[in-house]
Amino acid sequence: MTTHPDFSSPRIAILGGGPGGYEAAMVAASLGAQVTIIERAGLGGSAVLTDVVPSKTLIATADLMTRVGEAGELGVKFDVDGGDFVPVMHADLKHINDRLLGLARQQSQDITSGLQQHQNIRIMIGSGKLVDSHTIEVLTADGTETVEADTILLAVGAHPRELPTARPDGERILNWAQIYNLDELPEELIVVGSGVTGAEFASAYNGLGSKVTLISSRDRVLPGSDTDAAVVLEEVFERRGVRVMSRARAETVERTEGGVVVTLGDGSKVTGSHCLVCVGSIPNTAGIGLEEAGVAVTESGHIKVDGVSRTTAPNIYAAGDCTGVLALASVAAMQGRIAIAHFLGDAVMPIKLHQVSSNIFTSPEIANVGVTEAEIQSGKYQADIIKLSLKSNARAKMRNAKDGFVKIFARKGSGTVIGGVVVGPNASELIFAISIAVKQKLHVDDVASTFTVYPSLSGSISEAARRLHVHM
């Protein structure tokens, strides 16, 4: 006999308490659903506890140290006994890590408190496994409990990928979840992997005072990012003493008596005190009953989803890093909200990846949204391009910000903004103006004619738009 869910008060079970899970839970509760959210580590998931929140807090400290170190160029002097000197700073890594882990725990607690304010949300701490498309078996500290639901959202996240020849030991060979356990700053840190995570940690630990070597198997750092932005970052790395080894593949990482040695594909060796391995992530989809429930996965283990987060199994949705759509907390949260809206019959628009803005938290920051220049050069899109260096921006000069640019792409013919890149201080904030233009299909003249504060870094966005008007 076929049973139909009671949509007057539907039951929704969410496996995973990261951004994809807890955002969905709040939306579902606000729409009147009965929600059970299951999380094994703590609300916020790895994004809050071991990834985004801790790493960006670390980066904020490193960025402050970099700016203080360059303060002399702004006329700031530090006096001791009446004499000027260049400040000698050092990073108290134990204090830094204690603080960032404390902030992560507090953020997790804030999320928990926010969910607990909804009477129709139940929080379960435990590990869940699908029994079928309506049932989750949950192992908690008190035993095993079965949760039945009209629909299920999987937001199980991902974990650091490990190399079989570079197993992390949590002391000298580390992944990005373990590096916050260090009490002392690595004297010589080798970072394996030049993607977003590797570049961010290389930038951060360089700012904190470590001698950093970045090993990249590709021609340049950030191989999947805007080429001009990557060039700027490589120039900054060279100026600040980061050693970038391109087209070098790490074959093995081994501990020595006092540190680590990385053996490259050509047989050469790189020595250091610590090694951070950043070679991607693996979705947490193994052993959670996906096959039993009829949920299909890709060869990489990611859950297959469509534009509204549906899986191949009826009544089951998925969101976040476990789907492989785009490994961003903002995308996970949007996928979760879309899934709930679709199931409950609320207004919903399929996710559009070209409207997603993202940021790389290196120093300087690198933000982008919309169409990429590579897509334009390939002929996929026809667009005019303007790139405006921040060196001409008055506010950048005042702040002694020497590196960066604003780049805007406008569709040929219509003149609508279809993408852009910002490299510089607070790029993560500045990109929002271009994101609105992309989302709302604004004409470059709409951006150009909008008032900006003078002096401001955002002034370069309107100036770039004005220069695009000449090209129309």
PDB file of N, CA and C in Angstrom, residues 43 48-51 53-55 57-58 61 93-111 180-181:
ATOM      1  N   LEU A  43      27.129  21.444  15.430  1.00  0.00           N
ATOM      2  CA  LEU A  43      26.443  22.256  14.433  1.00  0.00           C
ATOM      3  C   LEU A  43      27.412  23.242  13.782  1.00  0.00           C
ATOM      4  N   VAL A  48      32.533  25.297   9.928  1.00  0.00           N
ATOM      5  CA  VAL A  48      32.676  26.133  11.127  1.00  0.00           C
ATOM      6  C   VAL A  48      33.774  25.614  12.046  1.00  0.00           C
ATOM      7  N   LEU A  49      33.842  24.295  12.225  1.00  0.00           N
ATOM      8  CA  LEU A  49      34.713  23.741  13.264  1.00  0.00           C
ATOM      9  C   LEU A  49      36.161  23.523  12.823  1.00  0.00           C
ATOM     10  N   THR A  50      36.387  23.145  11.569  1.00  0.00           N
ATOM     11  CA  THR A  50      37.762  22.788  11.169  1.00  0.00           C
ATOM     12  C   THR A  50      38.206  23.408   9.857  1.00  0.00           C
ATOM     13  N   ASP A  51      37.356  24.183   9.195  1.00  0.00           N
ATOM     14  CA  ASP A  51      37.718  24.645   7.859  1.00  0.00           C
ATOM     15  C   ASP A  51      37.603  26.158   7.745  1.00  0.00           C
ATOM     16  N   VAL A  53      35.863  28.836   9.175  1.00  0.00           N
ATOM     17  CA  VAL A  53      35.991  29.776  10.302  1.00  0.00           C
ATOM     18  C   VAL A  53      37.407  29.779  10.884  1.00  0.00           C
ATOM     19  N   PRO A  54      38.000  28.607  11.198  1.00  0.00           N
ATOM     20  CA  PRO A  54      39.370  28.647  11.721  1.00  0.00           C
ATOM     21  C   PRO A  54      40.382  29.217  10.735  1.00  0.00           C
ATOM     22  N   SER A  55      40.322  28.811   9.467  1.00  0.00           N
ATOM     23  CA  SER A  55      41.340  29.260   8.509  1.00  0.00           C
ATOM     24  C   SER A  55      41.254  30.760   8.256  1.00  0.00           C
ATOM     25  N   THR A  57      40.089  32.987  10.317  1.00  0.00           N
ATOM     26  CA  THR A  57      40.544  33.676  11.530  1.00  0.00           C
ATOM     27  C   THR A  57      42.066  33.724  11.565  1.00  0.00           C
ATOM     28  N   LEU A  58      42.704  32.611  11.229  1.00  0.00           N
ATOM     29  CA  LEU A  58      44.167  32.566  11.128  1.00  0.00           C
ATOM     30  C   LEU A  58      44.654  33.592  10.108  1.00  0.00           C
ATOM     31  N   THR A  61      44.679  37.215  11.320  1.00  0.00           N
ATOM     32  CA  THR A  61      45.844  37.540  12.160  1.00  0.00           C
ATOM     33  C   THR A  61      47.079  37.760  11.302  1.00  0.00           C
ATOM     34  N   LEU A  93      51.603  31.217  18.211  1.00  0.00           N
ATOM     35  CA  LEU A  93      50.699  30.316  17.507  1.00  0.00           C
ATOM     36  C   LEU A  93      49.734  29.609  18.446  1.00  0.00           C
ATOM     37  N   LYS A  94      50.175  29.292  19.650  1.00  0.00           N
ATOM     38  CA  LYS A  94      49.251  28.637  20.586  1.00  0.00           C
ATOM     39  C   LYS A  94      48.083  29.569  20.896  1.00  0.00           C
ATOM     40  N   HIS A  95      48.394  30.845  21.137  1.00  0.00           N
ATOM     41  CA  HIS A  95      47.332  31.827  21.411  1.00  0.00           C
ATOM     42  C   HIS A  95      46.415  31.964  20.196  1.00  0.00           C
ATOM     43  N   ILE A  96      47.019  32.060  19.017  1.00  0.00           N
ATOM     44  CA  ILE A  96      46.241  32.209  17.784  1.00  0.00           C
ATOM     45  C   ILE A  96      45.317  31.019  17.587  1.00  0.00           C
ATOM     46  N   ASN A  97      45.867  29.806  17.733  1.00  0.00           N
ATOM     47  CA  ASN A  97      45.057  28.607  17.511  1.00  0.00           C
ATOM     48  C   ASN A  97      43.999  28.411  18.595  1.00  0.00           C
ATOM     49  N   ASP A  98      44.350  28.737  19.842  1.00  0.00           N
ATOM     50  CA  ASP A  98      43.355  28.652  20.915  1.00  0.00           C
ATOM     51  C   ASP A  98      42.195  29.614  20.630  1.00  0.00           C
ATOM     52  N   ARG A  99      42.547  30.809  20.156  1.00  0.00           N
ATOM     53  CA  ARG A  99      41.515  31.803  19.861  1.00  0.00           C
ATOM     54  C   ARG A  99      40.625  31.352  18.712  1.00  0.00           C
ATOM     55  N   LEU A 100      41.229  30.890  17.629  1.00  0.00           N
ATOM     56  CA  LEU A 100      40.412  30.533  16.465  1.00  0.00           C
ATOM     57  C   LEU A 100      39.544  29.312  16.723  1.00  0.00           C
ATOM     58  N   LEU A 101      40.063  28.361  17.489  1.00  0.00           N
ATOM     59  CA  LEU A 101      39.240  27.199  17.825  1.00  0.00           C
ATOM     60  C   LEU A 101      38.119  27.585  18.786  1.00  0.00           C
ATOM     61  N   GLY A 102      38.408  28.539  19.654  1.00  0.00           N
ATOM     62  CA  GLY A 102      37.369  29.055  20.539  1.00  0.00           C
ATOM     63  C   GLY A 102      36.281  29.775  19.766  1.00  0.00           C
ATOM     64  N   LEU A 103      36.694  30.570  18.766  1.00  0.00           N
ATOM     65  CA  LEU A 103      35.716  31.255  17.925  1.00  0.00           C
ATOM     66  C   LEU A 103      34.862  30.247  17.155  1.00  0.00           C
ATOM     67  N   ALA A 104      35.499  29.175  16.684  1.00  0.00           N
ATOM     68  CA  ALA A 104      34.767  28.144  15.957  1.00  0.00           C
ATOM     69  C   ALA A 104      33.716  27.493  16.856  1.00  0.00           C
ATOM     70  N   ARG A 105      34.115  27.185  18.091  1.00  0.00           N
ATOM     71  CA  ARG A 105      33.158  26.579  19.034  1.00  0.00           C
ATOM     72  C   ARG A 105      32.013  27.542  19.345  1.00  0.00           C
ATOM     73  N   GLN A 106      32.346  28.831  19.494  1.00  0.00           N
ATOM     74  CA  GLN A 106      31.315  29.825  19.791  1.00  0.00           C
ATOM     75  C   GLN A 106      30.349  29.970  18.629  1.00  0.00           C
ATOM     76  N   GLN A 107      30.898  29.964  17.403  1.00  0.00           N
ATOM     77  CA  GLN A 107      30.034  30.055  16.235  1.00  0.00           C
ATOM     78  C   GLN A 107      29.117  28.841  16.148  1.00  0.00           C
ATOM     79  N   SER A 108      29.662  27.674  16.467  1.00  0.00           N
ATOM     80  CA  SER A 108      28.846  26.459  16.480  1.00  0.00           C
ATOM     81  C   SER A 108      27.730  26.570  17.512  1.00  0.00           C
ATOM     82  N   GLN A 109      28.066  27.109  18.678  1.00  0.00           N
ATOM     83  CA  GLN A 109      27.057  27.266  19.727  1.00  0.00           C
ATOM     84  C   GLN A 109      25.994  28.278  19.330  1.00  0.00           C
ATOM     85  N   ASP A 110      26.415  29.352  18.633  1.00  0.00           N
ATOM     86  CA  ASP A 110      25.446  30.346  18.165  1.00  0.00           C
ATOM     87  C   ASP A 110      24.456  29.717  17.180  1.00  0.00           C
ATOM     88  N   ILE A 111      24.979  28.861  16.295  1.00  0.00           N
ATOM     89  CA  ILE A 111      24.103  28.163  15.337  1.00  0.00           C
ATOM     90  C   ILE A 111      23.144  27.241  16.078  1.00  0.00           C
ATOM     91  N   TYR A 180      45.768  23.219  13.205  1.00  0.00           N
ATOM     92  CA  TYR A 180      45.475  24.093  14.348  1.00  0.00           C
ATOM     93  C   TYR A 180      45.894  23.470  15.675  1.00  0.00           C
ATOM     94  N   ASN A 181      46.435  22.259  15.635  1.00  0.00           N
ATOM     95  CA  ASN A 181      46.914  21.626  16.858  1.00  0.00           C
ATOM     96  C   ASN A 181      48.334  22.055  17.221  1.00  0.00           C
TER      97      ASN A 181
END
